[in-house]
């Protein structure tokens, strides 16, 4: 610990933070303070692992979440500096494979729009959060994200755009995002304890990494909450760093890219990230009833604002139980970064910096931590009371429309991936990403999971086709209802091959059945577009164009002899006429 003389104007920081650890029941807090090109403090308080009382140190590896974004913005800026990208021309000029939901966005969105949260596209966090998608997979799913505001009309925070920029960096540089950031930023800066996944941190030779603990929602007991995925490498928020490394990062930022007498990052790149974009929303200030800073403007990967008459640049980071704030005063060249373990004490990541800046600037004290503690206690109490008042509101005496086994299957959404519904005796189970929970009947064809403290509560509404089978499952994800389509179980390739051939209607019209390259059954009629037949069950299929029209192949003694076709009003049998009857090796047609 440093003496008060080592921290001019800041007072006894150690006693101040240690008091907050006790009063807020914080598992651990880390603080680093830099001035000009000197580290005044890099110190952990409390524990990095509350269960084993292991100390929080200046080298403890801590997930900085969205403070990753500035690394991604600087990496993109380096490619702009080299003439390989531009901030303000349509990004599709350089990356034609990028597709947005709206063609007008394809023609207009720039790299600055993506890094500045100005696309008008909402978050869609559940596409990337805890998924197994690569940055390339996420890049390809931008096209499923529907805008809700005109381009550049307002800030809508969007992690997916940073995932896409990460892949753009790979496409342009030839290196994966993490390798480019390591080679171009971390290694030159000497940031040896900055890694890219929580799994990397767990493999640290020193074993010095933060463990996520937080208070339970019903009481003040600390419990270990689910940690970030080991292999989640995200340009939007996966970097794990130490206080020592963040101190070097902040010194470099404050000094326009220079550190240790060397210009490591071009000043023009850093200045570009600070260029004013759109105003930051003030909803939280309205809720709190007071303001820390004023007139927040987001640039790229960070924002600027006014703190008690002084220019401040900052960015926060939040993952479950891990909260960070990296900030500095550009004119005074004072930087304060705070790491906090625990969701119940997350406000300290902001309040500590504001308290210490006030001290450093010689301003009258405002007890930010007391104000936020009162709000945090009130919020926790109100939410606990709300849960206690909650009662089931399902329609009584209703039953599912089908037997439970009929709901079992895999359902797929083009952006969100797969939802798995399984059965465990008389109980359905919900499987989505890392979550596996019981699924209980609520009413009609709606089933809910318990409101689990670790994974939350989920609700699934099963939908039926025109033929009465369960073929879709709807959930509310992000900003809208997401419909997952049931994945059919196809007949094996040998049986599918037997279906290929020519069939004749009672009116003498020849119908050809083919196999596509992907193994789909294609129905071809003279003068009509090919119709894809979707598996319905066994040798039954339905029309993709008209789901209430079904088909069934007639199998007699191992040979397909006919194709029955029916809708709600008529049933017609088409006779097999080609020479392939009896063969078992028909070839697919492409």
C-alpha positions as a Python dict, from the first residue, in 0.01 Angstrom:
ca = {
    (1, 'X'): (0, 0, 0),
    (2, 'X'): (115, 354, -71),
    (3, 'X'): (130, 625, 188),
    (4, 'X'): (-84, 936, 163),
    (5, 'X'): (225, 1124, 45),
    (6, 'X'): (237, 895, -259),
    (7, 'X'): (-114, 998, -359),
    (8, 'X'): (-118, 1378, -349),
    (9, 'X'): (-462, 1527, -293),
    (10, 'X'): (-635, 1189, -276),
    (11, 'X'): (-633, 1134, 97),
    (12, 'X'): (-620, 787, 250),
    (13, 'X'): (-744, 582, -44),
    (14, 'X'): (-675, 251, 126),
    (15, 'X'): (-895, 329, 427),
    (16, 'X'): (-1165, 470, 198),
    (17, 'X'): (-1189, 160, -23),
    (18, 'X'): (-1156, -84, 268),
    (19, 'X'): (-1455, 89, 431),
    (20, 'X'): (-1655, 44, 110),
    (21, 'X'): (-1567, -326, 98),
    (22, 'X'): (-1714, -368, 447),
    (23, 'X'): (-2016, -142, 408),
    (24, 'X'): (-2120, -279, 68),
    (25, 'X'): (-2031, -640, 151),
    (26, 'X'): (-1818, -636, -163),
    (27, 'X'): (-1627, -957, -240),
    (28, 'X'): (-1342, -759, -396),
    (29, 'X'): (-1251, -418, -539),
    (30, 'X'): (-951, -315, -746),
    (31, 'X'): (-841, 45, -799),
    (32, 'X'): (-565, 194, -1012),
    (33, 'X'): (-477, 563, -1024),
    (34, 'X'): (-236, 716, -1274),
    (35, 'X'): (-115, 1073, -1320),
    (36, 'X'): (81, 1190, -1622),
    (37, 'X'): (307, 889, -1684),
    (38, 'X'): (320, 757, -1327),
    (39, 'X'): (122, 486, -1148),
    (40, 'X'): (14, 627, -811),
    (41, 'X'): (-182, 322, -704),
    (42, 'X'): (-264, -25, -832),
    (43, 'X'): (-420, -211, -544),
    (44, 'X'): (-678, -480, -478),
    (45, 'X'): (-900, -482, -170),
    (46, 'X'): (-1103, -770, -34),
    (47, 'X'): (-1076, -1101, -218),
    (48, 'X'): (-1054, -1217, -576),
    (49, 'X'): (-1201, -1549, -451),
    (50, 'X'): (-1443, -1494, -164),
    (51, 'X'): (-1486, -1865, -91),
    (52, 'X'): (-1116, -1922, -28),
    (53, 'X'): (-1028, -1571, 98),
    (54, 'X'): (-763, -1529, -172),
    (55, 'X'): (-637, -1170, -199),
    (56, 'X'): (-725, -934, -484),
    (57, 'X'): (-391, -806, -617),
    (58, 'X'): (-270, -564, -883),
    (59, 'X'): (-196, -865, -1106),
    (60, 'X'): (-534, -1038, -1058),
    (61, 'X'): (-689, -1115, -1397),
    (62, 'X'): (-1032, -954, -1419),
    (63, 'X'): (-1292, -963, -1703),
    (64, 'X'): (-1326, -601, -1817),
    (65, 'X'): (-1633, -675, -2035),
    (66, 'X'): (-1723, -381, -2261),
    (67, 'X'): (-1397, -202, -2188),
    (68, 'X'): (-1278, -445, -2454),
    (69, 'X'): (-1452, -223, -2710),
    (70, 'X'): (-1184, 46, -2714),
    (71, 'X'): (-922, -216, -2799),
    (72, 'X'): (-1138, -318, -3096),
    (73, 'X'): (-1194, 45, -3201),
    (74, 'X'): (-820, 119, -3182),
    (75, 'X'): (-742, -197, -3380),
    (76, 'X'): (-985, -88, -3652),
    (77, 'X'): (-833, 260, -3639),
    (78, 'X'): (-488, 116, -3708),
    (79, 'X'): (-626, -34, -4030),
    (80, 'X'): (-775, 305, -4118),
    (81, 'X'): (-437, 467, -4052),
    (82, 'X'): (-281, 223, -4299),
    (83, 'X'): (-537, 302, -4568),
    (84, 'X'): (-701, -41, -4556),
    (85, 'X'): (-1032, 87, -4416),
    (86, 'X'): (-1204, 422, -4376),
    (87, 'X'): (-1423, 545, -4093),
    (88, 'X'): (-1674, 734, -4306),
    (89, 'X'): (-1727, 552, -4635),
    (90, 'X'): (-1985, 270, -4652),
    (91, 'X'): (-1822, -34, -4494),
    (92, 'X'): (-1959, -252, -4775),
    (93, 'X'): (-1708, -82, -5009),
    (94, 'X'): (-1431, -265, -4825),
    (95, 'X'): (-1629, -568, -4706),
    (96, 'X'): (-1893, -663, -4966),
    (97, 'X'): (-1991, -975, -4769),
    (98, 'X'): (-2141, -769, -4485),
    (99, 'X'): (-2521, -769, -4506),
    (100, 'X'): (-2770, -574, -4297),
    (101, 'X'): (-3143, -640, -4262),
    (102, 'X'): (-3226, -334, -4471),
    (103, 'X'): (-3065, -273, -4815),
    (104, 'X'): (-3054, 98, -4737),
    (105, 'X'): (-2822, 18, -4446),
    (106, 'X'): (-2605, -191, -4678),
    (107, 'X'): (-2551, 117, -4888),
    (108, 'X'): (-2488, 363, -4607),
    (109, 'X'): (-2352, 217, -4280),
    (110, 'X'): (-1992, 313, -4205),
    (111, 'X'): (-1730, 177, -3969),
    (112, 'X'): (-1786, 485, -3751),
    (113, 'X'): (-2158, 404, -3733),
    (114, 'X'): (-2085, 49, -3619),
    (115, 'X'): (-1829, 151, -3356),
    (116, 'X'): (-2044, 446, -3243),
    (117, 'X'): (-2371, 252, -3196),
    (118, 'X'): (-2542, 465, -3461),
    (119, 'X'): (-2689, 201, -3696),
    (120, 'X'): (-3043, 219, -3554),
    (121, 'X'): (-3026, -158, -3495),
    (122, 'X'): (-3115, -280, -3143),
    (123, 'X'): (-2890, -500, -2930),
    (124, 'X'): (-3000, -859, -3009),
    (125, 'X'): (-2759, -967, -2734),
    (126, 'X'): (-2903, -1317, -2716),
    (127, 'X'): (-2757, -1393, -3057),
    (128, 'X'): (-2402, -1375, -2919),
    (129, 'X'): (-2436, -1408, -2540),
    (130, 'X'): (-2320, -1752, -2421),
    (131, 'X'): (-2350, -1885, -2777),
    (132, 'X'): (-2105, -2111, -2957),
    (133, 'X'): (-2094, -1882, -3260),
    (134, 'X'): (-1760, -1766, -3395),
    (135, 'X'): (-1706, -1400, -3489),
    (136, 'X'): (-1765, -1511, -3849),
    (137, 'X'): (-2097, -1670, -3751),
    (138, 'X'): (-2203, -1353, -3571),
    (139, 'X'): (-2092, -1139, -3864),
    (140, 'X'): (-2321, -1342, -4091),
    (141, 'X'): (-2617, -1293, -3855),
    (142, 'X'): (-2616, -912, -3873),
    (143, 'X'): (-2869, -951, -4158),
    (144, 'X'): (-3131, -1089, -3917),
    (145, 'X'): (-3123, -777, -3697),
    (146, 'X'): (-3411, -546, -3781),
    (147, 'X'): (-3353, -171, -3724),
    (148, 'X'): (-3590, 20, -3497),
    (149, 'X'): (-3465, 374, -3566),
    (150, 'X'): (-3326, 562, -3867),
    (151, 'X'): (-2952, 549, -3923),
    (152, 'X'): (-2761, 803, -3706),
    (153, 'X'): (-3079, 922, -3534),
    (154, 'X'): (-2989, 803, -3184),
    (155, 'X'): (-2752, 584, -2983),
    (156, 'X'): (-2861, 221, -2956),
    (157, 'X'): (-2587, 24, -2782),
    (158, 'X'): (-2501, -281, -2989),
    (159, 'X'): (-2249, -553, -2903),
    (160, 'X'): (-2315, -738, -3227),
    (161, 'X'): (-2168, -453, -3432),
    (162, 'X'): (-1841, -493, -3242),
    (163, 'X'): (-1849, -866, -3311),
    (164, 'X'): (-1888, -782, -3680),
    (165, 'X'): (-1601, -532, -3668),
    (166, 'X'): (-1386, -801, -3509),
    (167, 'X'): (-1445, -1021, -3811),
    (168, 'X'): (-1384, -728, -4047),
    (169, 'X'): (-1044, -681, -3881),
    (170, 'X'): (-967, -1045, -3960),
    (171, 'X'): (-1087, -1014, -4320),
    (172, 'X'): (-875, -704, -4383),
    (173, 'X'): (-562, -790, -4182),
    (174, 'X'): (-552, -1164, -4236),
    (175, 'X'): (-526, -1219, -3859),
    (176, 'X'): (-801, -1316, -3613),
    (177, 'X'): (-914, -1020, -3400),
    (178, 'X'): (-739, -1141, -3086),
    (179, 'X'): (-411, -1203, -3263),
    (180, 'X'): (-418, -861, -3429),
    (181, 'X'): (-489, -689, -3096),
    (182, 'X'): (-212, -885, -2927),
    (183, 'X'): (45, -814, -3199),
    (184, 'X'): (-42, -450, -3260),
    (185, 'X'): (-146, -328, -2913),
    (186, 'X'): (-77, -557, -2619),
    (187, 'X'): (275, -673, -2700),
    (188, 'X'): (410, -327, -2791),
    (189, 'X'): (255, -189, -2470),
    (190, 'X'): (399, -466, -2255),
    (191, 'X'): (53, -572, -2139),
    (192, 'X'): (160, -925, -2054),
    (193, 'X'): (-133, -996, -1823),
    (194, 'X'): (-407, -912, -2068),
    (195, 'X'): (-579, -1216, -2220),
    (196, 'X'): (-880, -1280, -2441),
    (197, 'X'): (-1102, -1533, -2263),
    (198, 'X'): (-1194, -1632, -1911),
    (199, 'X'): (-1057, -1976, -1995),
    (200, 'X'): (-719, -1813, -2065),
    (201, 'X'): (-733, -1657, -1718),
    (202, 'X'): (-811, -1991, -1553),
    (203, 'X'): (-499, -2135, -1714),
    (204, 'X'): (-283, -1858, -1568),
    (205, 'X'): (35, -2002, -1415),
    (206, 'X'): (-1, -1778, -1111),
    (207, 'X'): (-362, -1888, -1063),
    (208, 'X'): (-444, -1524, -988),
    (209, 'X'): (-784, -1456, -1145),
    (210, 'X'): (-1115, -1320, -1017),
    (211, 'X'): (-1403, -1553, -928),
    (212, 'X'): (-1761, -1422, -973),
    (213, 'X'): (-1942, -1384, -640),
    (214, 'X'): (-2249, -1178, -561),
    (215, 'X'): (-2517, -1149, -295),
    (216, 'X'): (-2823, -1365, -336),
    (217, 'X'): (-3131, -1174, -443),
    (218, 'X'): (-3327, -1273, -129),
    (219, 'X'): (-3058, -1203, 133),
    (220, 'X'): (-2697, -1095, 181),
    (221, 'X'): (-2540, -1439, 142),
    (222, 'X'): (-2257, -1446, -112),
    (223, 'X'): (-2274, -1719, -374),
    (224, 'X'): (-2064, -1808, -675),
    (225, 'X'): (-2260, -1713, -985),
    (226, 'X'): (-2205, -1874, -1327),
    (227, 'X'): (-1876, -1758, -1477),
    (228, 'X'): (-1823, -1640, -1836),
    (229, 'X'): (-1771, -1917, -2090),
    (230, 'X'): (-1413, -2036, -2098),
    (231, 'X'): (-1384, -2009, -2476),
    (232, 'X'): (-1583, -1690, -2538),
    (233, 'X'): (-1345, -1470, -2741),
    (234, 'X'): (-1543, -1153, -2810),
    (235, 'X'): (-1439, -822, -2970),
    (236, 'X'): (-1735, -673, -2781),
    (237, 'X'): (-1637, -779, -2432),
    (238, 'X'): (-1414, -1075, -2346),
    (239, 'X'): (-1075, -924, -2255),
    (240, 'X'): (-937, -1018, -1914),
    (241, 'X'): (-677, -780, -1771),
    (242, 'X'): (-493, -685, -1453),
    (243, 'X'): (-488, -348, -1279),
    (244, 'X'): (-118, -319, -1365),
    (245, 'X'): (-191, -360, -1736),
    (246, 'X'): (-490, -124, -1731),
    (247, 'X'): (-263, 135, -1570),
    (248, 'X'): (-26, 112, -1870),
    (249, 'X'): (-321, 124, -2111),
    (250, 'X'): (-456, 439, -1942),
    (251, 'X'): (-116, 613, -1937),
    (252, 'X'): (-83, 546, -2311),
    (253, 'X'): (-432, 682, -2378),
    (254, 'X'): (-377, 995, -2169),
    (255, 'X'): (-49, 1068, -2347),
    (256, 'X'): (-186, 1042, -2701),
    (257, 'X'): (-37, 701, -2772),
    (258, 'X'): (303, 749, -2608),
    (259, 'X'): (449, 556, -2313),
    (260, 'X'): (804, 498, -2190),
    (261, 'X'): (921, 764, -2432),
    (262, 'X'): (786, 580, -2737),
    (263, 'X'): (492, 656, -2966),
    (264, 'X'): (319, 317, -2978),
    (265, 'X'): (-26, 412, -3111),
    (266, 'X'): (-73, 700, -3359),
    (267, 'X'): (-237, 998, -3189),
    (268, 'X'): (-470, 1032, -3488),
    (269, 'X'): (-618, 689, -3413),
    (270, 'X'): (-691, 776, -3052),
    (271, 'X'): (-829, 1118, -3143),
    (272, 'X'): (-1069, 952, -3387),
    (273, 'X'): (-1216, 739, -3106),
    (274, 'X'): (-1282, 1057, -2907),
    (275, 'X'): (-1451, 1247, -3191),
    (276, 'X'): (-1807, 1335, -3080),
    (277, 'X'): (-2081, 1109, -3211),
    (278, 'X'): (-2434, 1104, -3070),
    (279, 'X'): (-2561, 1195, -2720),
    (280, 'X'): (-2563, 922, -2458),
    (281, 'X'): (-2912, 851, -2313),
    (282, 'X'): (-2984, 994, -1965),
    (283, 'X'): (-3250, 747, -1847),
    (284, 'X'): (-3046, 624, -1548),
    (285, 'X'): (-2991, 976, -1421),
    (286, 'X'): (-3366, 1029, -1434),
    (287, 'X'): (-3419, 712, -1230),
    (288, 'X'): (-3156, 802, -972),
    (289, 'X'): (-3272, 1159, -939),
    (290, 'X'): (-2919, 1299, -966),
    (291, 'X'): (-2633, 1307, -1216),
    (292, 'X'): (-2267, 1211, -1192),
    (293, 'X'): (-2162, 1372, -1517),
    (294, 'X'): (-2334, 1576, -1788),
    (295, 'X'): (-2374, 1579, -2165),
    (296, 'X'): (-2232, 1237, -2241),
    (297, 'X'): (-2131, 1193, -2605),
    (298, 'X'): (-2026, 855, -2742),
    (299, 'X'): (-1732, 840, -2980),
    (300, 'X'): (-1601, 496, -3076),
    (301, 'X'): (-1536, 254, -2791),
    (302, 'X'): (-1559, 530, -2530),
    (303, 'X'): (-1745, 847, -2445),
    (304, 'X'): (-1676, 1198, -2323),
    (305, 'X'): (-1875, 1397, -2068),
    (306, 'X'): (-1842, 1684, -1823),
    (307, 'X'): (-1766, 1594, -1461),
    (308, 'X'): (-1811, 1899, -1238),
    (309, 'X'): (-1679, 2125, -1512),
    (310, 'X'): (-1395, 1898, -1623),
    (311, 'X'): (-1373, 1691, -1941),
    (312, 'X'): (-1392, 1317, -1867),
    (313, 'X'): (-1348, 1023, -2101),
    (314, 'X'): (-1473, 685, -1986),
    (315, 'X'): (-1632, 352, -2060),
    (316, 'X'): (-1794, 93, -1837),
    (317, 'X'): (-1798, -283, -1854),
    (318, 'X'): (-2053, -524, -1707),
    (319, 'X'): (-2071, -901, -1701),
    (320, 'X'): (-2245, -1097, -1434),
    (321, 'X'): (-2064, -1019, -1106),
    (322, 'X'): (-1783, -837, -1290),
    (323, 'X'): (-1803, -458, -1328),
    (324, 'X'): (-1535, -218, -1447),
    (325, 'X'): (-1487, 149, -1525),
    (326, 'X'): (-1183, 284, -1712),
    (327, 'X'): (-1161, 663, -1722),
    (328, 'X'): (-936, 968, -1715),
    (329, 'X'): (-942, 1348, -1722),
    (330, 'X'): (-762, 1444, -2046),
    (331, 'X'): (-669, 1799, -1943),
    (332, 'X'): (-546, 1712, -1595),
    (333, 'X'): (-401, 1376, -1702),
    (334, 'X'): (-542, 1187, -1406),
    (335, 'X'): (-680, 841, -1472),
    (336, 'X'): (-881, 618, -1238),
    (337, 'X'): (-995, 264, -1316),
    (338, 'X'): (-1207, 51, -1087),
    (339, 'X'): (-1282, -325, -1089),
    (340, 'X'): (-1569, -452, -872),
    (341, 'X'): (-1677, -811, -801),
    (342, 'X'): (-2048, -844, -719),
    (343, 'X'): (-2368, -725, -888),
    (344, 'X'): (-2504, -581, -563),
    (345, 'X'): (-2205, -345, -541),
    (346, 'X'): (-2174, -269, -915),
    (347, 'X'): (-2245, 107, -863),
    (348, 'X'): (-1906, 136, -691),
    (349, 'X'): (-1731, 100, -1027),
    (350, 'X'): (-1859, 451, -1105),
    (351, 'X'): (-1885, 607, -760),
    (352, 'X'): (-1528, 539, -648),
    (353, 'X'): (-1386, 718, -949),
    (354, 'X'): (-1613, 1019, -901),
    (355, 'X'): (-1519, 1043, -532),
    (356, 'X'): (-1148, 1024, -609),
    (357, 'X'): (-1167, 1270, -899),
    (358, 'X'): (-1339, 1518, -666),
    (359, 'X'): (-1055, 1479, -418),
    (360, 'X'): (-785, 1512, -684),
    (361, 'X'): (-949, 1828, -822),
    (362, 'X'): (-984, 1982, -475),
    (363, 'X'): (-1364, 1999, -504),
    (364, 'X'): (-1615, 1979, -221),
    (365, 'X'): (-1702, 1618, -148),
    (366, 'X'): (-2026, 1468, -270),
    (367, 'X'): (-2104, 1133, -107),
    (368, 'X'): (-2174, 942, -428),
    (369, 'X'): (-2137, 604, -257),
    (370, 'X'): (-2397, 684, 11),
    (371, 'X'): (-2648, 798, -252),
    (372, 'X'): (-2600, 484, -457),
    (373, 'X'): (-2604, 253, -155),
    (374, 'X'): (-2946, 385, -58),
    (375, 'X'): (-3072, 328, -412),
    (376, 'X'): (-2921, -25, -431),
    (377, 'X'): (-3079, -133, -100),
    (378, 'X'): (-3417, 8, -205),
    (379, 'X'): (-3400, -165, -543),
    (380, 'X'): (-3315, -504, -389),
    (381, 'X'): (-3594, -472, -131),
    (382, 'X'): (-3855, -372, -389),
    (383, 'X'): (-3762, -659, -621),
    (384, 'X'): (-3777, -912, -336),
    (385, 'X'): (-4122, -785, -238),
    (386, 'X'): (-4234, -803, -603),
    (387, 'X'): (-4130, -1169, -624),
    (388, 'X'): (-4311, -1245, -299),
    (389, 'X'): (-4631, -1091, -437),
    (390, 'X'): (-4608, -1281, -764),
    (391, 'X'): (-4868, -1554, -814),
    (392, 'X'): (-4928, -1780, -1118),
    (393, 'X'): (-5169, -1613, -1360),
    (394, 'X'): (-5226, -1896, -1602),
    (395, 'X'): (-5577, -1982, -1718),
    (396, 'X'): (-5693, -2255, -1476),
    (397, 'X'): (-5800, -2606, -1574),
    (398, 'X'): (-5634, -2607, -1914),
    (399, 'X'): (-5429, -2887, -2065),
    (400, 'X'): (-5164, -2910, -2336),
    (401, 'X'): (-5311, -2981, -2679),
    (402, 'X'): (-5076, -3278, -2734),
    (403, 'X'): (-4907, -3555, -2540),
    (404, 'X'): (-4577, -3436, -2392),
    (405, 'X'): (-4375, -3653, -2629),
    (406, 'X'): (-4517, -3455, -2921),
    (407, 'X'): (-4333, -3143, -2799),
    (408, 'X'): (-3994, -3316, -2782),
    (409, 'X'): (-3748, -3219, -3054),
    (410, 'X'): (-3493, -2966, -3174),
    (411, 'X'): (-3618, -2627, -3289),
    (412, 'X'): (-3404, -2383, -3484),
    (413, 'X'): (-3390, -2007, -3539),
    (414, 'X'): (-3164, -1867, -3815),
    (415, 'X'): (-3006, -1612, -3579),
    (416, 'X'): (-3037, -1758, -3229),
    (417, 'X'): (-2954, -2119, -3310),
    (418, 'X'): (-3111, -2424, -3154),
    (419, 'X'): (-3362, -2482, -2876),
    (420, 'X'): (-3379, -2839, -2746),
    (421, 'X'): (-3691, -2976, -2580),
    (422, 'X'): (-3642, -3312, -2414),
    (423, 'X'): (-3854, -3529, -2184),
    (424, 'X'): (-3753, -3666, -1848),
    (425, 'X'): (-4026, -3907, -1750),
    (426, 'X'): (-4340, -3695, -1719),
    (427, 'X'): (-4144, -3368, -1731),
    (428, 'X'): (-4036, -3160, -2031),
    (429, 'X'): (-3695, -2997, -2012),
    (430, 'X'): (-3572, -2671, -2167),
    (431, 'X'): (-3228, -2667, -2328),
    (432, 'X'): (-3095, -2340, -2467),
    (433, 'X'): (-2726, -2248, -2476),
    (434, 'X'): (-2584, -2356, -2138),
    (435, 'X'): (-2928, -2366, -1970),
    (436, 'X'): (-3103, -2693, -1891),
    (437, 'X'): (-3412, -2653, -1673),
    (438, 'X'): (-3749, -2819, -1609),
    (439, 'X'): (-4030, -2689, -1830),
    (440, 'X'): (-4364, -2680, -1649),
    (441, 'X'): (-4710, -2645, -1799),
    (442, 'X'): (-4844, -2291, -1751),
    (443, 'X'): (-5164, -2302, -1957),
    (444, 'X'): (-5273, -2428, -2300),
    (445, 'X'): (-4950, -2476, -2500),
    (446, 'X'): (-4736, -2241, -2291),
    (447, 'X'): (-4468, -2392, -2068),
    (448, 'X'): (-4240, -2201, -1826),
    (449, 'X'): (-3914, -2279, -1648),
    (450, 'X'): (-3873, -2193, -1280),
    (451, 'X'): (-3743, -1841, -1209),
    (452, 'X'): (-3394, -1966, -1133),
    (453, 'X'): (-3148, -1726, -969),
    (454, 'X'): (-2862, -1852, -1184),
    (455, 'X'): (-3037, -1861, -1521),
    (456, 'X'): (-3360, -1662, -1486),
    (457, 'X'): (-3706, -1763, -1601),
    (458, 'X'): (-3797, -1865, -1957),
    (459, 'X'): (-4131, -1904, -2128),
    (460, 'X'): (-4203, -2112, -2440),
    (461, 'X'): (-4525, -2104, -2641),
    (462, 'X'): (-4558, -2404, -2872),
    (463, 'X'): (-4740, -2351, -3201),
    (464, 'X'): (-4919, -2594, -3430),
    (465, 'X'): (-4922, -2620, -3807),
    (466, 'X'): (-5233, -2629, -4023),
    (467, 'X'): (-5208, -3008, -3993),
    (468, 'X'): (-5221, -2997, -3615),
    (469, 'X'): (-4865, -3100, -3531),
    (470, 'X'): (-4630, -2903, -3302),
    (471, 'X'): (-4395, -2741, -3552),
    (472, 'X'): (-4272, -2419, -3387),
    (473, 'X'): (-4173, -2277, -3048),
    (474, 'X'): (-4190, -1904, -2970),
    (475, 'X'): (-3986, -1721, -2705),
    (476, 'X'): (-3937, -1354, -2631),
    (477, 'X'): (-3571, -1275, -2690),
    (478, 'X'): (-3420, -928, -2696),
    (479, 'X'): (-3664, -689, -2862),
    (480, 'X'): (-3920, -924, -3014),
    (481, 'X'): (-4073, -1269, -3029),
    (482, 'X'): (-3839, -1524, -3184),
    (483, 'X'): (-3996, -1828, -3352),
    (484, 'X'): (-3792, -2148, -3361),
    (485, 'X'): (-3895, -2397, -3630),
    (486, 'X'): (-3893, -2765, -3549),
    (487, 'X'): (-3617, -2956, -3726),
    (488, 'X'): (-3768, -3258, -3905),
    (489, 'X'): (-3610, -3600, -3880),
    (490, 'X'): (-3539, -3696, -4240),
    (491, 'X'): (-3557, -4050, -4370),
    (492, 'X'): (-3215, -4201, -4432),
    (493, 'X'): (-3042, -4146, -4765),
    (494, 'X'): (-3115, -4496, -4895),
    (495, 'X'): (-3488, -4458, -4837),
    (496, 'X'): (-3490, -4107, -4988),
    (497, 'X'): (-3325, -4242, -5301),
    (498, 'X'): (-3614, -4483, -5348),
    (499, 'X'): (-3857, -4192, -5376),
    (500, 'X'): (-3692, -4039, -5682),
    (501, 'X'): (-3882, -4102, -6002),
    (502, 'X'): (-4180, -4010, -6220),
    (503, 'X'): (-4541, -4024, -6102),
    (504, 'X'): (-4857, -3978, -6310),
    (505, 'X'): (-5174, -3806, -6193),
    (506, 'X'): (-5520, -3945, -6283),
    (507, 'X'): (-5531, -3670, -6545),
    (508, 'X'): (-5217, -3793, -6721),
    (509, 'X'): (-4983, -3521, -6594),
    (510, 'X'): (-4627, -3642, -6525),
    (511, 'X'): (-4478, -3531, -6190),
    (512, 'X'): (-4104, -3569, -6129),
    (513, 'X'): (-3957, -3625, -5784),
    (514, 'X'): (-3590, -3532, -5741),
    (515, 'X'): (-3337, -3489, -5464),
    (516, 'X'): (-3158, -3158, -5421),
    (517, 'X'): (-2791, -3129, -5337),
    (518, 'X'): (-2892, -3077, -4973),
    (519, 'X'): (-3109, -3388, -4968),
    (520, 'X'): (-3444, -3211, -4999),
    (521, 'X'): (-3728, -3373, -5191),
    (522, 'X'): (-3821, -3158, -5493),
    (523, 'X'): (-4158, -3192, -5666),
    (524, 'X'): (-4155, -3075, -6028),
    (525, 'X'): (-4471, -3023, -6234),
    (526, 'X'): (-4482, -2903, -6599),
    (527, 'X'): (-4486, -2524, -6612),
    (528, 'X'): (-4467, -2487, -6233),
    (529, 'X'): (-4174, -2390, -6006),
    (530, 'X'): (-4018, -2673, -5807),
    (531, 'X'): (-4182, -2729, -5471),
    (532, 'X'): (-3975, -2842, -5172),
    (533, 'X'): (-4139, -3116, -4967),
    (534, 'X'): (-4066, -3096, -4594),
    (535, 'X'): (-4056, -3406, -4376),
    (536, 'X'): (-4372, -3450, -4176),
    (537, 'X'): (-4322, -3799, -4038),
    (538, 'X'): (-4202, -4127, -4186),
    (539, 'X'): (-4279, -4114, -4559),
    (540, 'X'): (-4521, -3825, -4513),
    (541, 'X'): (-4422, -3480, -4639),
    (542, 'X'): (-4585, -3139, -4657),
    (543, 'X'): (-4558, -2867, -4918),
    (544, 'X'): (-4325, -2582, -4817),
    (545, 'X'): (-4541, -2344, -5022),
    (546, 'X'): (-4875, -2471, -4890),
    (547, 'X'): (-4828, -2632, -4546),
    (548, 'X'): (-5183, -2770, -4536),
    (549, 'X'): (-5114, -2987, -4843),
    (550, 'X'): (-4949, -3318, -4765),
    (551, 'X'): (-4796, -3608, -4954),
    (552, 'X'): (-4726, -3969, -4863),
    (553, 'X'): (-4517, -4216, -5059),
    (554, 'X'): (-4665, -4567, -5077),
    (555, 'X'): (-4410, -4837, -4999),
    (556, 'X'): (-4499, -5198, -5089),
    (557, 'X'): (-4251, -5481, -5038),
    (558, 'X'): (-3961, -5236, -5032),
    (559, 'X'): (-4064, -5055, -5354),
    (560, 'X'): (-4230, -4714, -5388),
    (561, 'X'): (-4540, -4764, -5602),
    (562, 'X'): (-4737, -4442, -5565),
    (563, 'X'): (-4755, -4093, -5418),
    (564, 'X'): (-5072, -3990, -5238),
    (565, 'X'): (-5160, -3622, -5232),
    (566, 'X'): (-5435, -3469, -5023),
    (567, 'X'): (-5566, -3148, -4871),
    (568, 'X'): (-5873, -3077, -4660),
    (569, 'X'): (-6113, -3161, -4944),
    (570, 'X'): (-5969, -3432, -5164),
    (571, 'X'): (-5718, -3719, -5179),
    (572, 'X'): (-5550, -3822, -5506),
    (573, 'X'): (-5308, -4105, -5574),
    (574, 'X'): (-5034, -4061, -5834),
    (575, 'X'): (-4902, -4386, -5980),
    (576, 'X'): (-4529, -4453, -6016),
    (577, 'X'): (-4459, -4489, -6390),
    (578, 'X'): (-4082, -4477, -6443),
    (579, 'X'): (-3852, -4775, -6480),
    (580, 'X'): (-3695, -4703, -6142),
    (581, 'X'): (-3961, -4908, -5959),
    (582, 'X'): (-3779, -5171, -5763),
    (583, 'X'): (-3439, -5000, -5786),
    (584, 'X'): (-3263, -4887, -5469),
    (585, 'X'): (-2991, -4663, -5613),
    (586, 'X'): (-3163, -4367, -5776),
    (587, 'X'): (-2937, -4066, -5819),
    (588, 'X'): (-3002, -3714, -5700),
    (589, 'X'): (-3063, -3448, -5963),
    (590, 'X'): (-2898, -3104, -5918),
}
